[in-house]
Structures are given as C-alpha cells and as structure tokens.
C-alpha cells in the first residue's frame, strides 16, 4: 500500500491546456480611408466617433505593448486560476 502512494507522489505534474486572457494597451496603427476636402477635415472626421470603416487590417506594434493584467483559465472553463497585475 505504501509503495503505491510513493509512486503516485513521485509522478511529475501533468501538462494541461490553459486559456490566458491578456489585457494590454497596445499601440495599433489603423488605416482609414476618408473622403474629405482638406487634411484638417480628414483629421476631424477621424477624431470624432464613430470611426469610419477601416481600409486595411490593424497593425499592432508588439514591441511597444504595455501589459496591464493577465488572467489564466483552464482550457474550456470559466474558473480562473491565476491573475497577475502588471501595473502598480
């Protein structure tokens, strides 16, 4: 009986899939095509909400990304196991 418990205790932890949701403030370059008479009018159209449709996919600049918070879930569940806050 003791040998069986010792064998179970010696097993390394099994790897599992986890879902990690990472909240970030990432500088993203958006490409917008705006129909305007002047450059100032084009900037005004982009500055107000809602934004016009994108003319290309967003291009994130990962090197300048600022991490805010990471939450780890077991894959396929909604129960979180670990939360790490990066900002203080």
Short mmCIF file of C-alpha atoms in Angstrom, two decimals:
data_model
loop_
_atom_site.label_atom_id
_atom_site.label_comp_id
_atom_site.label_asym_id
_atom_site.label_seq_id
_atom_site.Cartn_x
_atom_site.Cartn_y
_atom_site.Cartn_z
CA UNK A 1 0.00 0.00 0.00
CA UNK A 2 2.83 2.41 0.87
CA UNK A 3 4.61 1.67 -2.41
CA UNK A 4 1.52 2.67 -4.37
CA UNK A 5 1.30 6.01 -2.55
CA UNK A 6 5.01 6.66 -3.11
CA UNK A 7 4.64 6.01 -6.87
CA UNK A 8 1.72 8.45 -7.06
CA UNK A 9 3.67 11.08 -5.13
CA UNK A 10 6.67 10.79 -7.49
CA UNK A 11 4.67 11.49 -10.67
CA UNK A 12 5.55 14.83 -12.24
CA UNK A 13 2.66 17.25 -12.71
CA UNK A 14 0.84 16.73 -15.99
CA UNK A 15 0.77 19.47 -18.57
CA UNK A 16 -2.66 20.94 -19.31
CA UNK A 17 -4.05 23.47 -21.71
CA UNK A 18 -4.80 26.89 -20.26
CA UNK A 19 -6.52 29.93 -21.70
CA UNK A 20 -4.70 33.20 -20.95
CA UNK A 21 -6.51 36.49 -21.48
CA UNK A 22 -4.01 39.34 -21.56
CA UNK A 23 -5.30 42.90 -21.21
CA UNK A 24 -2.92 45.30 -22.90
CA UNK A 25 -2.60 48.84 -24.09
CA UNK A 26 -1.08 48.26 -27.49
CA UNK A 27 -0.14 50.91 -29.97
CA UNK A 28 -2.01 49.91 -33.08
CA UNK A 29 -1.74 51.52 -36.47
CA UNK A 30 -5.16 51.83 -38.09
CA UNK A 31 -5.52 52.63 -41.76
CA UNK A 32 -8.60 54.67 -42.58
CA UNK A 33 -9.71 56.00 -45.93
CA UNK A 34 -11.60 59.27 -45.51
CA UNK A 35 -13.34 61.34 -48.18
CA UNK A 36 -12.63 65.00 -47.26
CA UNK A 37 -11.90 68.36 -48.87
CA UNK A 38 -8.90 69.31 -46.71
CA UNK A 39 -6.40 67.47 -44.49
CA UNK A 40 -7.87 69.20 -41.42
CA UNK A 41 -11.35 67.93 -42.32
CA UNK A 42 -9.91 64.42 -42.70
CA UNK A 43 -8.41 64.60 -39.20
CA UNK A 44 -11.69 65.93 -37.79
CA UNK A 45 -13.59 63.04 -39.37
CA UNK A 46 -11.20 60.51 -37.81
CA UNK A 47 -11.21 62.26 -34.40
CA UNK A 48 -14.95 62.03 -33.79
CA UNK A 49 -16.88 58.89 -33.01
CA UNK A 50 -17.78 56.55 -34.62
CA UNK A 51 -14.72 55.90 -36.75
CA UNK A 52 -15.14 55.41 -40.46
CA UNK A 53 -14.60 51.84 -41.70
CA UNK A 54 -11.03 50.58 -41.86
CA UNK A 55 -9.44 50.31 -45.27
CA UNK A 56 -6.87 47.76 -44.10
CA UNK A 57 -6.26 45.41 -41.20
CA UNK A 58 -4.97 46.87 -37.91
CA UNK A 59 -1.20 46.53 -37.49
CA UNK A 60 -0.16 46.19 -33.84
CA UNK A 61 3.28 47.28 -32.68
CA UNK A 62 4.01 44.47 -30.23
CA UNK A 63 7.36 45.92 -29.14
CA UNK A 64 5.63 48.97 -27.59
CA UNK A 65 2.80 47.00 -25.97
CA UNK A 66 2.14 47.68 -22.28
CA UNK A 67 0.79 44.74 -20.29
CA UNK A 68 -1.98 45.52 -17.81
CA UNK A 69 -3.35 42.23 -16.50
CA UNK A 70 -3.15 38.51 -17.29
CA UNK A 71 -5.84 36.01 -16.28
CA UNK A 72 -5.24 32.24 -16.58
CA UNK A 73 -8.12 29.81 -17.05
CA UNK A 74 -8.11 26.06 -17.52
CA UNK A 75 -8.93 25.46 -21.19
CA UNK A 76 -12.68 25.23 -21.77
CA UNK A 77 -13.69 26.61 -18.36
CA UNK A 78 -14.53 30.00 -16.90
CA UNK A 79 -12.96 29.46 -13.47
CA UNK A 80 -9.74 31.44 -13.21
CA UNK A 81 -6.64 30.03 -11.53
CA UNK A 82 -4.25 32.95 -11.55
CA UNK A 83 -4.43 36.71 -12.06
CA UNK A 84 -1.30 38.80 -12.45
CA UNK A 85 -1.45 42.60 -12.46
CA UNK A 86 1.48 44.20 -14.27
CA UNK A 87 0.75 47.84 -13.38
CA UNK A 88 1.38 49.31 -9.97
#
